[in-house]
mmCIF file of C-alpha atoms in Angstrom:
data_model
loop_
_atom_site.group_PDB
_atom_site.id
_atom_site.type_symbol
_atom_site.label_atom_id
_atom_site.label_comp_id
_atom_site.label_asym_id
_atom_site.label_seq_id
_atom_site.Cartn_x
_atom_site.Cartn_y
_atom_site.Cartn_z
ATOM 1 C CA ALA A 719 41.579 -123.718 144.170
ATOM 2 C CA PRO A 720 39.119 -125.825 146.228
ATOM 3 C CA SER A 721 41.942 -126.964 148.493
ATOM 4 C CA GLY A 722 42.164 -123.372 149.689
ATOM 5 C CA ALA A 723 39.250 -124.273 151.974
ATOM 6 C CA VAL A 724 41.570 -126.607 153.839
ATOM 7 C CA LEU A 725 44.214 -123.892 154.103
ATOM 8 C CA CYS A 726 41.595 -121.456 155.368
ATOM 9 C CA ILE A 727 40.495 -123.886 158.048
ATOM 10 C CA ARG A 728 44.045 -124.583 159.128
ATOM 11 C CA ALA A 729 44.915 -120.915 159.243
ATOM 12 C CA HIS A 730 41.979 -119.863 161.382
ATOM 13 C CA ALA A 731 40.930 -122.835 163.506
ATOM 14 C CA ARG A 732 42.712 -125.053 165.996
ATOM 15 C CA ALA A 733 42.828 -128.799 165.571
ATOM 16 C CA PHE A 734 40.280 -129.254 168.332
ATOM 17 C CA VAL A 735 37.700 -127.437 166.242
ATOM 18 C CA TRP A 736 37.785 -130.144 163.609
ATOM 19 C CA GLU A 737 37.746 -132.838 166.261
ATOM 20 C CA ARG A 738 34.803 -131.337 168.108
ATOM 21 C CA MET A 739 32.727 -129.787 165.359
ATOM 22 C CA ALA A 740 31.450 -133.210 164.300
ATOM 23 C CA PHE A 741 29.799 -133.503 167.709
ATOM 24 C CA ALA A 742 27.668 -130.373 167.375
ATOM 25 C CA ALA A 743 24.054 -131.455 167.617
ATOM 26 C CA ARG A 744 22.929 -128.426 165.666
ATOM 27 C CA PHE A 745 25.674 -127.728 163.185
ATOM 28 C CA ALA A 746 24.966 -124.733 160.968
ATOM 29 C CA PRO A 747 21.312 -125.475 160.233
ATOM 30 C CA GLY A 748 20.681 -122.042 158.735
ATOM 31 C CA PRO A 749 22.506 -119.154 157.090
ATOM 32 C CA LEU A 750 25.586 -117.886 158.896
ATOM 33 C CA ARG A 751 25.105 -114.120 158.895
ATOM 34 C CA ARG A 752 27.421 -113.197 161.729
ATOM 35 C CA GLY A 753 30.733 -114.562 160.587
ATOM 36 C CA SER A 754 32.998 -116.175 158.059
ATOM 37 C CA LEU A 755 33.905 -119.837 157.673
ATOM 38 C CA PRO A 756 36.540 -119.767 160.449
ATOM 39 C CA ALA A 757 34.063 -118.047 162.756
ATOM 40 C CA ALA A 758 31.527 -120.733 161.907
ATOM 41 C CA LEU A 759 33.986 -123.450 162.830
ATOM 42 C CA THR A 760 34.802 -121.731 166.111
ATOM 43 C CA ALA A 761 31.100 -121.464 166.881
ATOM 44 C CA ALA A 762 30.722 -125.112 165.979
ATOM 45 C CA ALA A 763 33.352 -126.035 168.519
ATOM 46 C CA ALA A 764 31.500 -124.081 171.202
ATOM 47 C CA ALA A 765 28.277 -125.789 170.187
ATOM 48 C CA ALA A 766 30.026 -129.151 170.332
ATOM 49 C CA TYR A 767 31.079 -128.613 173.907
ATOM 50 C CA SER A 768 27.531 -127.695 174.919
ATOM 51 C CA PHE A 769 26.042 -130.553 172.829
ATOM 52 C CA GLY A 770 23.123 -128.621 171.484
ATOM 53 C CA GLY A 771 24.165 -125.121 170.437
ATOM 54 C CA SER A 772 23.669 -123.702 166.972
ATOM 55 C CA CYS A 773 26.008 -122.122 164.460
ATOM 56 C CA SER A 774 23.239 -120.231 162.682
ATOM 57 C CA GLY A 775 22.739 -116.538 163.133
ATOM 58 C CA GLY A 776 19.842 -114.194 162.548
ATOM 59 C CA ASP A 777 17.227 -116.779 161.612
ATOM 60 C CA SER A 778 14.105 -117.549 163.595
ATOM 61 C CA GLU A 779 13.696 -121.081 164.899
ATOM 62 C CA SER A 780 10.852 -121.732 162.479
ATOM 63 C CA SER A 781 12.999 -120.995 159.433
ATOM 64 C CA VAL A 782 15.617 -123.679 160.014
ATOM 65 C CA PRO A 783 15.459 -127.478 160.358
ATOM 66 C CA VAL A 784 14.856 -128.739 163.879
ATOM 67 C CA HIS A 785 17.659 -131.185 164.688
ATOM 68 C CA ARG A 786 16.799 -134.487 166.248
ATOM 69 C CA ARG A 787 18.928 -136.451 168.693
ATOM 70 C CA LEU A 788 18.998 -140.076 167.641
ATOM 71 C CA LEU A 789 20.392 -141.181 170.981
ATOM 72 C CA GLN A 790 20.046 -139.724 174.437
ATOM 73 C CA ALA A 791 21.846 -136.469 175.204
ATOM 74 C CA PRO A 792 24.623 -135.545 175.131
ATOM 75 C CA ARG A 793 25.250 -137.604 171.999
ATOM 76 C CA PRO A 794 24.896 -135.467 168.850
ATOM 77 C CA LEU A 795 23.719 -136.079 165.317
ATOM 78 C CA LEU A 796 24.681 -135.378 161.799
ATOM 79 C CA HIS A 797 22.941 -132.440 160.208
ATOM 80 C CA GLY A 798 19.360 -132.778 159.117
ATOM 81 C CA ALA A 799 17.779 -135.265 161.505
ATOM 82 C CA THR A 800 14.494 -134.081 162.960
ATOM 83 C CA SER A 801 12.906 -134.700 166.335
ATOM 84 C CA ALA A 802 9.357 -134.910 165.063
ATOM 85 C CA SER A 803 9.573 -138.313 163.381
ATOM 86 C CA PRO A 804 12.503 -140.581 164.146
ATOM 87 C CA ALA A 805 13.673 -142.119 160.884
ATOM 88 C CA ARG A 806 14.445 -145.714 161.690
ATOM 89 C CA CYS A 807 16.197 -147.827 159.076
ATOM 90 C CA GLU A 808 14.193 -150.907 159.957
ATOM 91 C CA GLY A 809 11.878 -152.110 157.220
ATOM 92 C CA PRO A 810 8.407 -153.581 157.686
ATOM 93 C CA GLN A 811 8.266 -156.422 160.206
ATOM 94 C CA ARG A 812 8.006 -159.440 157.920
ATOM 95 C CA THR A 813 9.434 -162.909 158.104
ATOM 96 C CA ASN A 814 10.257 -163.201 154.390
ATOM 97 C CA LEU A 815 12.588 -160.214 154.091
ATOM 98 C CA PRO A 816 15.226 -160.403 151.355
ATOM 99 C CA LYS A 817 18.608 -160.829 153.053
ATOM 100 C CA VAL A 818 21.312 -158.737 151.413
ATOM 101 C CA CYS A 819 25.004 -158.193 152.108
ATOM 102 C CA VAL A 820 26.311 -154.839 150.840
ATOM 103 C CA VAL A 821 30.019 -154.046 150.497
ATOM 104 C CA GLY A 822 31.331 -150.611 149.624
ATOM 105 C CA ASP A 823 32.323 -147.058 150.385
ATOM 106 C CA ILE A 824 31.567 -144.699 153.281
ATOM 107 C CA PHE A 825 32.204 -140.953 153.252
ATOM 108 C CA VAL A 826 31.415 -138.113 155.612
ATOM 109 C CA ASP A 827 30.397 -135.036 153.613
ATOM 110 C CA VAL A 828 31.257 -131.578 154.975
ATOM 111 C CA VAL A 829 29.208 -129.160 152.878
ATOM 112 C CA ALA A 830 29.823 -125.386 152.800
ATOM 113 C CA LYS A 831 27.602 -123.023 150.798
ATOM 114 C CA VAL A 832 29.816 -120.281 149.330
ATOM 115 C CA GLN A 833 29.537 -117.597 146.670
ATOM 116 C CA GLY A 834 32.954 -118.388 145.188
ATOM 117 C CA LEU A 835 35.923 -120.667 145.702
ATOM 118 C CA PRO A 836 38.517 -119.488 148.242
ATOM 119 C CA GLN A 837 41.956 -118.380 147.130
ATOM 120 C CA TRP A 838 45.224 -118.953 148.950
ATOM 121 C CA ASP A 839 45.795 -116.625 151.936
ATOM 122 C CA THR A 840 42.190 -115.375 151.830
ATOM 123 C CA ASP A 841 39.028 -116.034 153.786
ATOM 124 C CA THR A 842 35.696 -116.914 152.181
ATOM 125 C CA GLU A 843 32.395 -116.536 154.009
ATOM 126 C CA ALA A 844 30.090 -119.542 154.093
ATOM 127 C CA GLU A 845 26.321 -119.261 154.266
ATOM 128 C CA TYR A 846 26.326 -122.540 156.189
ATOM 129 C CA VAL A 847 28.483 -125.566 156.976
ATOM 130 C CA LYS A 848 26.861 -128.967 157.431
ATOM 131 C CA ILE A 849 28.024 -132.471 158.156
ATOM 132 C CA LEU A 850 26.120 -135.155 156.229
ATOM 133 C CA PRO A 851 26.444 -138.934 155.912
ATOM 134 C CA GLY A 852 27.644 -140.137 152.517
ATOM 135 C CA GLY A 853 29.165 -142.900 150.449
ATOM 136 C CA SER A 854 27.203 -144.617 147.689
ATOM 137 C CA ALA A 855 27.234 -148.059 149.265
ATOM 138 C CA LEU A 856 26.215 -146.824 152.713
ATOM 139 C CA ASN A 857 23.381 -144.753 151.215
ATOM 140 C CA GLN A 858 22.185 -147.745 149.222
ATOM 141 C CA ALA A 859 22.366 -150.089 152.202
ATOM 142 C CA ARG A 860 20.527 -147.787 154.605
ATOM 143 C CA ASN A 861 17.765 -147.066 152.099
ATOM 144 C CA LEU A 862 17.518 -150.748 151.215
ATOM 145 C CA GLN A 863 16.973 -151.733 154.836
ATOM 146 C CA ALA A 864 14.414 -148.981 155.394
ATOM 147 C CA LEU A 865 12.573 -150.211 152.288
ATOM 148 C CA GLY A 866 12.127 -153.714 153.591
ATOM 149 C CA ALA A 867 15.300 -155.794 153.282
ATOM 150 C CA GLU A 868 17.481 -157.302 155.987
ATOM 151 C CA VAL A 869 20.895 -155.751 155.328
ATOM 152 C CA ARG A 870 24.417 -156.570 156.521
ATOM 153 C CA PHE A 871 26.900 -153.877 155.557
ATOM 154 C CA ILE A 872 30.685 -154.156 155.185
ATOM 155 C CA GLY A 873 32.690 -150.947 154.804
ATOM 156 C CA SER A 874 35.389 -148.911 156.562
ATOM 157 C CA LEU A 875 35.835 -145.846 158.760
ATOM 158 C CA GLY A 876 38.596 -144.250 160.796
ATOM 159 C CA ASP A 877 38.753 -144.115 164.586
ATOM 160 C CA ASP A 878 38.031 -140.387 164.741
ATOM 161 C CA SER A 879 35.197 -137.996 165.541
ATOM 162 C CA PHE A 880 33.760 -138.164 162.029
ATOM 163 C CA GLY A 881 33.652 -141.948 162.069
ATOM 164 C CA GLN A 882 32.252 -142.153 165.577
ATOM 165 C CA THR A 883 29.522 -139.609 164.841
ATOM 166 C CA LEU A 884 28.507 -141.327 161.611
ATOM 167 C CA THR A 885 28.391 -144.679 163.396
ATOM 168 C CA ARG A 886 26.138 -143.324 166.132
ATOM 169 C CA HIS A 887 23.909 -141.668 163.554
ATOM 170 C CA CYS A 888 23.398 -144.920 161.629
ATOM 171 C CA GLU A 889 23.062 -147.136 164.684
ATOM 172 C CA GLY A 890 20.591 -144.665 166.169
ATOM 173 C CA GLN A 891 18.412 -145.348 163.124
ATOM 174 C CA GLY A 892 18.605 -149.091 163.720
ATOM 175 C CA PHE A 893 21.266 -149.785 161.089
ATOM 176 C CA LEU A 894 23.944 -152.281 162.100
ATOM 177 C CA MET A 895 27.567 -151.124 161.782
ATOM 178 C CA LYS A 896 29.094 -154.212 163.425
ATOM 179 C CA TRP A 897 30.767 -155.367 160.197
ATOM 180 C CA VAL A 898 32.408 -151.995 159.465
ATOM 181 C CA LYS A 899 36.205 -152.074 159.616
ATOM 182 C CA VAL A 900 37.620 -149.326 161.875
ATOM 183 C CA PHE A 901 41.188 -148.329 161.002
ATOM 184 C CA LYS A 902 42.813 -147.175 164.229
ATOM 185 C CA ASP A 903 45.588 -145.192 162.535
ATOM 186 C CA LEU A 904 43.622 -143.513 159.722
ATOM 187 C CA PRO A 905 41.148 -140.637 159.508
ATOM 188 C CA SER A 906 37.744 -141.410 158.023
ATOM 189 C CA SER A 907 37.227 -140.698 154.355
ATOM 190 C CA VAL A 908 35.777 -137.196 154.100
ATOM 191 C CA CYS A 909 34.619 -135.074 151.186
ATOM 192 C CA ILE A 910 34.589 -131.294 151.655
ATOM 193 C CA VAL A 911 31.974 -129.957 149.261
ATOM 194 C CA LEU A 912 32.080 -126.257 148.371
ATOM 195 C CA THR A 913 28.763 -125.571 146.720
ATOM 196 C CA GLY A 914 27.931 -122.331 144.934
ATOM 197 C CA ALA A 915 25.151 -120.875 142.855
ATOM 198 C CA HIS A 916 26.206 -122.594 139.628
ATOM 199 C CA ASP A 917 28.894 -125.157 140.409
ATOM 200 C CA ARG A 918 30.619 -127.209 143.075
ATOM 201 C CA GLY A 919 34.202 -127.949 144.093
ATOM 202 C CA PHE A 920 35.459 -130.904 146.107
ATOM 203 C CA VAL A 921 38.332 -131.658 148.447
ATOM 204 C CA SER A 922 38.353 -135.387 149.196
ATOM 205 C CA CYS A 923 40.255 -137.638 151.571
ATOM 206 C CA TYR A 924 40.062 -141.269 150.424
ATOM 207 C CA SER A 925 42.054 -142.663 153.343
ATOM 208 C CA THR A 926 39.834 -145.480 154.607
ATOM 209 C CA THR A 927 38.252 -146.293 151.236
ATOM 210 C CA LYS A 928 41.719 -146.781 149.746
ATOM 211 C CA ALA A 929 42.909 -148.838 152.734
ATOM 212 C CA PHE A 930 39.878 -151.146 152.631
ATOM 213 C CA GLY A 931 40.428 -154.360 150.713
ATOM 214 C CA THR A 932 39.526 -157.978 150.066
ATOM 215 C CA ALA A 933 41.218 -159.170 153.276
ATOM 216 C CA ASP A 934 38.809 -156.969 155.273
ATOM 217 C CA VAL A 935 35.870 -158.544 153.441
ATOM 218 C CA GLU A 936 37.205 -162.048 154.068
ATOM 219 C CA GLU A 937 37.410 -161.330 157.816
ATOM 220 C CA ARG A 938 33.699 -160.438 157.766
ATOM 221 C CA LEU A 939 32.242 -163.135 155.531
ATOM 222 C CA ASP A 940 29.890 -164.155 158.337
ATOM 223 C CA ALA A 941 27.857 -161.149 157.161
ATOM 224 C CA LEU A 942 26.978 -163.209 154.073
ATOM 225 C CA ASP A 943 25.606 -166.134 156.094
ATOM 226 C CA GLY A 944 22.000 -166.716 155.082
ATOM 227 C CA CYS A 945 21.999 -163.931 152.484
ATOM 228 C CA THR A 946 20.315 -164.453 149.139
ATOM 229 C CA HIS A 947 21.879 -161.433 147.438
ATOM 230 C CA PHE A 948 25.327 -159.817 147.443
ATOM 231 C CA HIS A 949 25.771 -156.206 146.302
ATOM 232 C CA VAL A 950 28.816 -153.967 145.819
ATOM 233 C CA GLY A 951 28.286 -150.203 145.784
ATOM 234 C CA GLY A 952 30.786 -147.508 144.807
ATOM 235 C CA TYR A 953 33.028 -150.093 143.106
ATOM 236 C CA PHE A 954 35.452 -147.618 141.546
ATOM 237 C CA ASN A 955 36.049 -145.986 144.950
ATOM 238 C CA ILE A 956 37.298 -149.190 146.585
ATOM 239 C CA GLY A 957 40.240 -150.368 144.516
ATOM 240 C CA GLY A 958 41.326 -152.748 147.271
ATOM 241 C CA ILE A 959 38.755 -155.293 146.096
ATOM 242 C CA HIS A 960 39.827 -155.110 142.446
ATOM 243 C CA ASN A 961 41.610 -158.467 142.518
ATOM 244 C CA ALA A 962 41.148 -162.164 141.810
ATOM 245 C CA LYS A 963 40.568 -163.003 145.485
ATOM 246 C CA PHE A 964 37.464 -160.836 145.584
ATOM 247 C CA THR A 965 36.223 -162.338 142.315
ATOM 248 C CA ASP A 966 36.671 -165.768 143.927
ATOM 249 C CA ILE A 967 34.431 -164.694 146.822
ATOM 250 C CA VAL A 968 31.722 -163.671 144.357
ATOM 251 C CA LYS A 969 32.086 -166.926 142.423
ATOM 252 C CA ARG A 970 31.951 -168.980 145.610
ATOM 253 C CA TYR A 971 28.718 -167.445 146.821
ATOM 254 C CA ARG A 972 27.074 -167.445 143.400
ATOM 255 C CA ALA A 973 27.745 -171.191 143.320
ATOM 256 C CA LYS A 974 25.643 -171.365 146.509
ATOM 257 C CA GLY A 975 22.753 -169.613 144.779
ATOM 258 C CA VAL A 976 23.487 -166.061 145.981
ATOM 259 C CA THR A 977 22.904 -163.494 143.234
ATOM 260 C CA PHE A 978 25.336 -160.617 142.738
ATOM 261 C CA SER A 979 24.824 -157.000 141.684
ATOM 262 C CA LEU A 980 27.269 -154.197 141.070
ATOM 263 C CA ASN A 981 27.062 -150.402 141.124
ATOM 264 C CA THR A 982 30.203 -148.819 139.718
ATOM 265 C CA GLN A 983 29.766 -145.091 140.410
ATOM 266 C CA TYR A 984 31.931 -142.496 138.644
ATOM 267 C CA ASP A 985 35.548 -143.482 137.998
ATOM 268 C CA SER A 986 37.796 -140.576 138.996
ATOM 269 C CA SER A 987 40.720 -142.285 137.218
ATOM 270 C CA GLU A 988 38.749 -142.169 133.950
ATOM 271 C CA ALA A 989 39.928 -145.704 133.155
ATOM 272 C CA TRP A 990 36.479 -147.289 133.655
ATOM 273 C CA THR A 991 37.858 -150.825 133.858
ATOM 274 C CA GLY A 992 38.916 -151.101 137.513
ATOM 275 C CA SER A 993 42.477 -151.619 138.733
ATOM 276 C CA ASN A 994 44.404 -153.805 136.284
ATOM 277 C CA GLY A 995 41.237 -154.276 134.246
ATOM 278 C CA HIS A 996 39.470 -156.088 137.102
ATOM 279 C CA LEU A 997 35.978 -155.123 135.940
ATOM 280 C CA LYS A 998 36.370 -157.397 132.916
ATOM 281 C CA GLU A 999 37.095 -160.236 135.339
ATOM 282 C CA LEU A 1000 34.089 -159.460 137.552
ATOM 283 C CA LEU A 1001 31.365 -158.847 134.951
ATOM 284 C CA PRO A 1002 31.056 -162.537 133.893
ATOM 285 C CA HIS A 1003 29.886 -163.249 137.454
ATOM 286 C CA THR A 1004 27.561 -160.232 137.749
ATOM 287 C CA ASP A 1005 23.809 -160.786 137.582
ATOM 288 C CA MET A 1006 22.807 -157.131 137.604
ATOM 289 C CA LEU A 1007 24.780 -153.975 136.760
ATOM 290 C CA PHE A 1008 23.474 -150.587 137.952
ATOM 291 C CA VAL A 1009 24.786 -147.543 136.050
ATOM 292 C CA ASN A 1010 23.609 -144.187 134.846
ATOM 293 C CA GLU A 1011 23.603 -143.401 131.142
ATOM 294 C CA SER A 1012 26.980 -141.676 131.142
ATOM 295 C CA GLU A 1013 28.673 -144.419 133.168
ATOM 296 C CA ALA A 1014 27.216 -147.091 130.905
ATOM 297 C CA HIS A 1015 28.690 -145.584 127.752
ATOM 298 C CA MET A 1016 32.090 -144.917 129.364
ATOM 299 C CA ILE A 1017 32.333 -148.489 130.648
ATOM 300 C CA CYS A 1018 31.254 -149.920 127.295
ATOM 301 C CA ALA A 1019 33.748 -147.779 125.388
ATOM 302 C CA SER A 1020 36.608 -148.743 127.705
ATOM 303 C CA ILE A 1021 35.875 -152.471 127.814
ATOM 304 C CA LEU A 1022 34.788 -152.982 124.224
ATOM 305 C CA GLY A 1023 36.824 -150.198 122.620
ATOM 306 C CA GLY A 1024 35.589 -147.336 120.500
ATOM 307 C CA LYS A 1025 31.925 -146.457 120.886
ATOM 308 C CA GLY A 1026 30.631 -149.634 122.463
ATOM 309 C CA SER A 1027 26.994 -149.741 123.550
ATOM 310 C CA PRO A 1028 25.196 -151.498 126.435
ATOM 311 C CA ASP A 1029 23.640 -153.896 123.888
ATOM 312 C CA GLN A 1030 27.126 -154.836 122.708
ATOM 313 C CA LEU A 1031 28.300 -155.296 126.292
ATOM 314 C CA LEU A 1032 25.481 -157.764 126.871
ATOM 315 C CA ARG A 1033 26.700 -159.855 123.946
ATOM 316 C CA SER A 1034 29.928 -160.348 125.865
ATOM 317 C CA TYR A 1035 28.157 -160.908 129.210
ATOM 318 C CA PRO A 1036 24.758 -162.416 128.279
ATOM 319 C CA GLN A 1037 23.937 -163.552 131.837
ATOM 320 C CA MET A 1038 23.834 -159.941 133.029
ATOM 321 C CA THR A 1039 20.937 -157.496 133.287
ATOM 322 C CA ILE A 1040 21.813 -153.798 132.966
ATOM 323 C CA VAL A 1041 19.662 -151.286 134.846
ATOM 324 C CA MET A 1042 20.491 -147.874 133.401
ATOM 325 C CA THR A 1043 19.076 -144.701 134.947
ATOM 326 C CA LYS A 1044 18.450 -141.701 132.702
ATOM 327 C CA GLY A 1045 17.475 -138.915 135.076
ATOM 328 C CA LYS A 1046 14.183 -137.274 134.180
ATOM 329 C CA ASP A 1047 13.836 -139.732 131.282
ATOM 330 C CA GLY A 1048 13.372 -142.684 133.630
ATOM 331 C CA ALA A 1049 15.282 -145.947 133.371
ATOM 332 C CA ASP A 1050 16.020 -148.708 130.873
ATOM 333 C CA VAL A 1051 16.373 -152.394 131.696
ATOM 334 C CA LEU A 1052 18.512 -154.192 129.124
ATOM 335 C CA ARG A 1053 18.889 -157.962 128.677
ATOM 336 C CA ALA A 1054 20.651 -159.960 125.988
ATOM 337 C CA GLY A 1055 18.387 -160.886 123.097
ATOM 338 C CA GLN A 1056 15.354 -159.031 124.478
ATOM 339 C CA PRO A 1057 13.854 -155.630 123.705
ATOM 340 C CA THR A 1058 14.731 -152.767 126.015
ATOM 341 C CA LEU A 1059 12.266 -152.307 128.842
ATOM 342 C CA HIS A 1060 11.814 -148.562 129.302
ATOM 343 C CA VAL A 1061 10.139 -147.339 132.489
ATOM 344 C CA PRO A 1062 9.420 -143.590 132.578
ATOM 345 C CA THR A 1063 9.350 -141.519 135.730
ATOM 346 C CA LYS A 1064 6.850 -138.886 136.785
ATOM 347 C CA PRO A 1065 7.900 -135.212 136.779
ATOM 348 C CA LEU A 1066 8.424 -133.584 140.178
ATOM 349 C CA ASP A 1067 7.127 -130.192 141.222
ATOM 350 C CA GLN A 1068 10.269 -129.376 143.195
ATOM 351 C CA VAL A 1069 13.784 -130.735 143.620
ATOM 352 C CA VAL A 1070 15.580 -129.782 146.834
ATOM 353 C CA ASP A 1071 18.771 -131.805 146.379
ATOM 354 C CA ALA A 1072 19.448 -134.365 143.645
ATOM 355 C CA THR A 1073 22.402 -135.865 145.531
ATOM 356 C CA GLY A 1074 21.782 -139.525 146.284
ATOM 357 C CA ALA A 1075 18.890 -139.985 143.860
ATOM 358 C CA GLY A 1076 20.667 -142.825 142.092
ATOM 359 C CA ASP A 1077 21.387 -144.576 145.389
ATOM 360 C CA ALA A 1078 17.732 -144.281 146.410
ATOM 361 C CA PHE A 1079 16.591 -145.607 143.017
ATOM 362 C CA LEU A 1080 18.891 -148.612 143.347
ATOM 363 C CA ALA A 1081 17.598 -149.390 146.840
ATOM 364 C CA GLY A 1082 14.000 -149.041 145.727
ATOM 365 C CA PHE A 1083 14.599 -151.259 142.701
ATOM 366 C CA LEU A 1084 16.407 -153.995 144.620
ATOM 367 C CA SER A 1085 13.917 -154.011 147.492
ATOM 368 C CA GLY A 1086 11.087 -154.596 145.036
ATOM 369 C CA TYR A 1087 12.891 -156.978 142.725
ATOM 370 C CA LEU A 1088 14.328 -159.228 145.445
ATOM 371 C CA ALA A 1089 10.999 -159.438 147.268
ATOM 372 C CA ASN A 1090 9.090 -160.516 144.141
ATOM 373 C CA ARG A 1091 11.481 -162.617 142.048
ATOM 374 C CA GLY A 1092 10.692 -166.296 141.910
ATOM 375 C CA GLY A 1093 7.079 -165.684 142.849
ATOM 376 C CA GLY A 1094 5.577 -166.747 139.549
ATOM 377 C CA GLN A 1095 5.071 -163.281 138.053
ATOM 378 C CA PRO A 1096 6.368 -162.570 134.532
ATOM 379 C CA GLU A 1097 9.922 -161.184 134.626
ATOM 380 C CA ASP A 1098 8.981 -158.033 132.725
ATOM 381 C CA GLN A 1099 6.259 -157.295 135.249
ATOM 382 C CA ILE A 1100 8.673 -157.711 138.170
ATOM 383 C CA LEU A 1101 11.313 -155.508 136.537
ATOM 384 C CA ARG A 1102 8.822 -152.794 135.633
ATOM 385 C CA ALA A 1103 7.425 -152.715 139.157
ATOM 386 C CA ALA A 1104 10.957 -152.622 140.572
ATOM 387 C CA CYS A 1105 11.818 -149.605 138.388
ATOM 388 C CA GLN A 1106 8.632 -147.838 139.445
ATOM 389 C CA ARG A 1107 9.525 -148.447 143.101
ATOM 390 C CA GLY A 1108 13.013 -147.130 142.386
ATOM 391 C CA HIS A 1109 11.599 -143.985 140.790
ATOM 392 C CA ALA A 1110 9.333 -143.452 143.785
ATOM 393 C CA ALA A 1111 12.261 -143.789 146.199
ATOM 394 C CA ALA A 1112 14.366 -141.365 144.153
ATOM 395 C CA GLY A 1113 11.464 -138.926 144.082
ATOM 396 C CA VAL A 1114 11.326 -138.907 147.885
ATOM 397 C CA CYS A 1115 15.105 -138.519 148.140
ATOM 398 C CA VAL A 1116 15.370 -135.437 145.906
ATOM 399 C CA CYS A 1117 12.752 -133.625 147.980
ATOM 400 C CA ARG A 1118 15.076 -133.774 150.991
ATOM 401 C CA GLU A 1119 18.400 -132.213 151.818
ATOM 402 C CA GLY A 1120 21.419 -134.510 151.654
ATOM 403 C CA ALA A 1121 21.914 -137.872 149.991
ATOM 404 C CA CYS A 1122 20.642 -139.926 152.923
ATOM 405 C CA VAL A 1123 20.436 -138.052 156.224
ATOM 406 C CA GLU A 1124 17.247 -140.020 156.750
ATOM 407 C CA PRO A 1125 16.646 -143.157 154.687
ATOM 408 C CA VAL A 1126 13.650 -143.509 152.398
ATOM 409 C CA ARG A 1127 11.117 -145.800 154.047
ATOM 410 C CA SER A 1128 8.327 -147.903 152.574
ATOM 411 C CA GLU A 1129 5.690 -145.631 154.083
ATOM 412 C CA ASP A 1130 7.257 -142.654 152.261
ATOM 413 C CA LEU A 1131 6.498 -144.098 148.844
#
């Protein structure tokens, strides 16, 4: 049923609408009261050509977000940026910044607020349509840089309007995209999110995430020069690195003293072991594994069989630290042969959008942990402080719309 949104778009909008709507500087910032989804897309195209129009209808200017141009006109932005306070990704100006290379997924999210899922040969009105930056690894990398690390990011996009707009958005915030692979013959990976009052439906294109692989990483290994930490985000989304050659890269840099962390994300295949069981091959060389509670138990059950637990997983991979988030219940840090370190989180008065909270937590944790490790403090103290910084970053993220339209900065905490 969710794919009916694609049919609806095709039936009512020309191809140029999709090409141009990504360039609208003010793309559906408020409720669309004057038309249906196709009408919204048509209005978006008109706004794109004027580089500054709006697809909202009926709302006063004060009731909708004010969109900010990250670069000089006529270049547009993704939804949600504000003109009042430019959100740069640069961290504090220090000389001892942790240097981190992040490899992983990039998505462009097209979000439509609807009352129900569309059916074939029908039209469904959308309250709004927004274009937002996404991809676990990109969210983690942008937040990590804004929280004080020097970040080099390796990922992939297509040579299309979505990819170009996302690139300008990130670069306009001071985030380097020079190591991103651009596939000339592929569209960028996009997720159409149909969000309703009680549930969501997704239509996803995995084109560039599926095409991205170890060879693309090898061509960009200069990004790892001088780095002290190597991180992979959205592992299950990028099956092209699930091979021995990528494991060899990790082993090679760990031998040079570079630590390695891994964030798996949800596995849509439900296998939870990576392509051809690659995760089992990678975990012996992983220093830190970031998972939520559900992911942890699914991975343990798949790798160990039956109802394996994180404690049992650590018996097989004793060099690894597991950082497991538990939503409102905080986070646990698990290490082989040591008691679980539980770090609670503070309750929030309001949650605007929980999307991206885990990515923000990870960035907050790593920024704190990498800056303080090796400084003589007790390990438990460093890990506890890192979790608290992660909770603070997640708390800022959930009070904003979108996973990472603007990165969480140190001054936000």
